[in-house]
mmCIF file of C-alpha atoms in Angstrom:
data_model
loop_
_atom_site.group_PDB
_atom_site.id
_atom_site.type_symbol
_atom_site.label_atom_id
_atom_site.label_comp_id
_atom_site.label_asym_id
_atom_site.label_seq_id
_atom_site.Cartn_x
_atom_site.Cartn_y
_atom_site.Cartn_z
ATOM 1 C CA MET A 1 -0.008 -0.088 0.037
ATOM 2 C CA ASP A 2 2.798 2.293 0.924
ATOM 3 C CA ASP A 3 4.495 1.669 -2.499
ATOM 4 C CA LEU A 4 1.235 2.497 -4.292
ATOM 5 C CA ILE A 5 1.009 5.731 -2.475
ATOM 6 C CA LEU A 6 4.706 6.680 -3.138
ATOM 7 C CA ALA A 7 4.152 5.698 -6.843
ATOM 8 C CA ILE A 8 1.093 7.820 -7.172
ATOM 9 C CA ALA A 9 2.958 10.707 -5.494
ATOM 10 C CA GLU A 10 5.963 10.491 -7.895
ATOM 11 C CA TRP A 11 3.813 10.533 -10.840
ATOM 12 C CA THR A 12 1.701 13.311 -9.534
ATOM 13 C CA ILE A 13 4.951 15.312 -8.883
ATOM 14 C CA THR A 14 6.353 14.379 -12.260
ATOM 15 C CA GLY A 15 3.032 15.692 -13.912
ATOM 16 C CA LEU A 16 2.876 18.895 -11.995
ATOM 17 C CA LEU A 17 6.527 19.564 -12.875
ATOM 18 C CA GLY A 18 5.609 18.913 -16.502
ATOM 19 C CA VAL A 19 2.728 21.319 -16.511
ATOM 20 C CA ILE A 20 4.852 23.914 -14.658
ATOM 21 C CA ALA A 21 7.630 23.614 -17.185
ATOM 22 C CA THR A 22 5.256 23.916 -19.953
ATOM 23 C CA VAL A 23 3.507 26.911 -18.575
ATOM 24 C CA LEU A 24 6.917 28.639 -17.867
ATOM 25 C CA TRP A 25 8.114 27.795 -21.484
ATOM 26 C CA ARG A 26 5.077 29.328 -22.903
ATOM 27 C CA GLN A 27 5.387 32.457 -20.899
ATOM 28 C CA LEU A 28 9.064 32.921 -21.887
ATOM 29 C CA LYS A 29 8.011 32.532 -25.566
ATOM 30 C CA HIS A 30 5.306 35.068 -25.325
ATOM 31 C CA MET A 31 7.684 37.478 -23.564
ATOM 32 C CA ARG A 32 10.216 36.998 -26.418
ATOM 33 C CA GLN A 33 7.568 37.627 -29.017
ATOM 34 C CA ASP A 34 6.381 40.870 -27.220
ATOM 35 C CA ALA A 35 9.880 42.016 -26.809
ATOM 36 C CA ALA A 36 10.564 41.472 -30.358
ATOM 37 C CA GLU A 37 7.301 43.424 -31.347
ATOM 38 C CA ARG A 38 8.203 46.353 -28.985
ATOM 39 C CA GLN A 39 11.584 46.491 -30.472
ATOM 40 C CA GLN A 40 10.277 46.600 -34.088
ATOM 41 C CA ARG A 41 7.790 49.319 -33.048
ATOM 42 C CA ASN A 42 10.503 51.351 -31.426
ATOM 43 C CA GLU A 43 12.628 51.149 -34.428
ATOM 44 C CA LEU A 44 9.761 52.295 -36.716
ATOM 45 C CA GLU A 45 9.059 55.127 -34.289
ATOM 46 C CA THR A 46 12.756 56.214 -34.118
ATOM 47 C CA ALA A 47 12.930 56.133 -37.910
ATOM 48 C CA ALA A 48 9.982 58.287 -38.293
ATOM 49 C CA LEU A 49 11.263 60.747 -35.669
ATOM 50 C CA LYS A 50 14.608 60.777 -37.380
ATOM 51 C CA ARG A 51 13.128 61.557 -40.644
ATOM 52 C CA GLY A 52 10.723 64.094 -39.323
ATOM 53 C CA MET A 53 13.798 65.913 -37.556
ATOM 54 C CA GLN A 54 15.686 65.819 -40.862
ATOM 55 C CA MET A 55 12.830 67.331 -42.601
ATOM 56 C CA ILE A 56 12.446 70.131 -39.983
ATOM 57 C CA LEU A 57 16.222 70.764 -40.003
ATOM 58 C CA ARG A 58 16.489 70.764 -43.832
ATOM 59 C CA ALA A 59 13.453 73.295 -44.231
ATOM 60 C CA TYR A 60 14.937 75.659 -41.508
ATOM 61 C CA LEU A 61 18.341 75.401 -43.155
ATOM 62 C CA VAL A 62 17.134 76.153 -46.471
ATOM 63 C CA ASN A 63 14.995 79.029 -45.127
ATOM 64 C CA LEU A 64 17.976 80.581 -43.275
ATOM 65 C CA HIS A 65 20.222 80.253 -46.451
ATOM 66 C CA HIS A 66 17.439 81.715 -48.600
ATOM 67 C CA LYS A 67 16.805 84.757 -46.177
ATOM 68 C CA TRP A 68 20.524 85.661 -45.684
ATOM 69 C CA VAL A 69 22.938 84.178 -48.282
ATOM 70 C CA ALA A 70 20.770 84.161 -51.130
ATOM 71 C CA GLY A 71 18.662 87.210 -50.210
ATOM 72 C CA ARG A 72 21.166 89.417 -48.728
ATOM 73 C CA GLY A 73 24.649 88.149 -49.537
ATOM 74 C CA TYR A 74 25.769 87.994 -45.993
ATOM 75 C CA MET A 75 24.777 86.320 -42.790
ATOM 76 C CA PRO A 76 25.352 87.617 -39.087
ATOM 77 C CA VAL A 77 27.670 85.684 -36.980
ATOM 78 C CA GLU A 78 25.048 84.149 -34.549
ATOM 79 C CA GLN A 79 23.014 82.949 -37.662
ATOM 80 C CA LYS A 80 26.108 81.370 -39.007
ATOM 81 C CA ARG A 81 26.882 79.542 -35.673
ATOM 82 C CA LEU A 82 23.164 78.476 -35.692
ATOM 83 C CA TRP A 83 23.226 77.236 -39.151
ATOM 84 C CA SER A 84 26.512 75.408 -38.484
ATOM 85 C CA ASP A 85 25.112 73.694 -35.343
ATOM 86 C CA MET A 86 21.949 72.585 -37.240
ATOM 87 C CA PHE A 87 23.933 71.453 -40.127
ATOM 88 C CA ASN A 88 26.071 69.234 -37.978
ATOM 89 C CA ALA A 89 22.942 67.750 -36.453
ATOM 90 C CA TYR A 90 21.304 67.289 -39.907
ATOM 91 C CA GLU A 91 24.440 65.427 -41.122
ATOM 92 C CA ALA A 92 24.754 63.297 -37.860
ATOM 93 C CA LEU A 93 21.162 62.061 -38.742
ATOM 94 C CA GLY A 94 22.678 60.566 -41.920
ATOM 95 C CA GLU A 95 21.268 63.030 -44.593
ATOM 96 C CA ASN A 96 23.350 65.411 -46.884
ATOM 97 C CA GLY A 97 22.882 66.143 -50.309
ATOM 98 C CA ILE A 98 22.156 69.597 -51.400
ATOM 99 C CA ILE A 99 22.339 70.804 -47.853
ATOM 100 C CA SER A 100 26.300 70.446 -48.167
ATOM 101 C CA ALA A 101 26.192 72.861 -51.114
ATOM 102 C CA LEU A 102 24.300 75.379 -49.147
ATOM 103 C CA TYR A 103 26.668 74.938 -46.184
ATOM 104 C CA GLU A 104 29.637 75.875 -48.549
ATOM 105 C CA ASP A 105 27.712 78.988 -49.573
ATOM 106 C CA VAL A 106 27.105 79.849 -45.762
ATOM 107 C CA LYS A 107 30.721 79.389 -45.050
ATOM 108 C CA GLU A 108 31.765 81.549 -47.928
ATOM 109 C CA ALA A 109 29.102 84.307 -47.225
ATOM 110 C CA HIS A 110 30.264 87.533 -45.725
ATOM 111 C CA VAL A 111 29.862 87.959 -41.994
ATOM 112 C CA ALA A 112 27.809 90.868 -40.831
ATOM 113 C CA PRO A 113 27.369 91.572 -37.120
ATOM 114 C CA ASP A 114 24.101 90.674 -35.593
ATOM 115 C CA ILE A 115 21.700 93.403 -36.614
ATOM 116 C CA GLY A 116 18.935 92.714 -34.230
ATOM 117 C CA LYS A 117 15.950 90.434 -33.476
ATOM 118 C CA GLU A 118 13.655 92.296 -35.973
ATOM 119 C CA GLN A 119 15.538 91.195 -39.109
ATOM 120 C CA GLN A 120 15.880 87.515 -38.108
#
């Protein structure tokens, strides 16, 4: 009788351990899938934010170039510094193209002292 109880207990424990292992395995698999999906969403969001920032910087750089260099033939010192900082950020995001040509124009533009906020 004791042997029967011991055998039943062993089989019960073995079965419970199997169920626990299966549940843990499924949870781990689900957690990995969730992590992969989160990573993919984060990568897509990061790419969208990066692209948006590139577009904003490009528009602002073109606008400043048009206003000062193309429009007036010079650029105040502070505007040149701002342009350079924004160009470096733009370039670090992986874009370049025509903005590099504009950067050369800005570097070669005559420097004028800051005239005042009203002209910026």
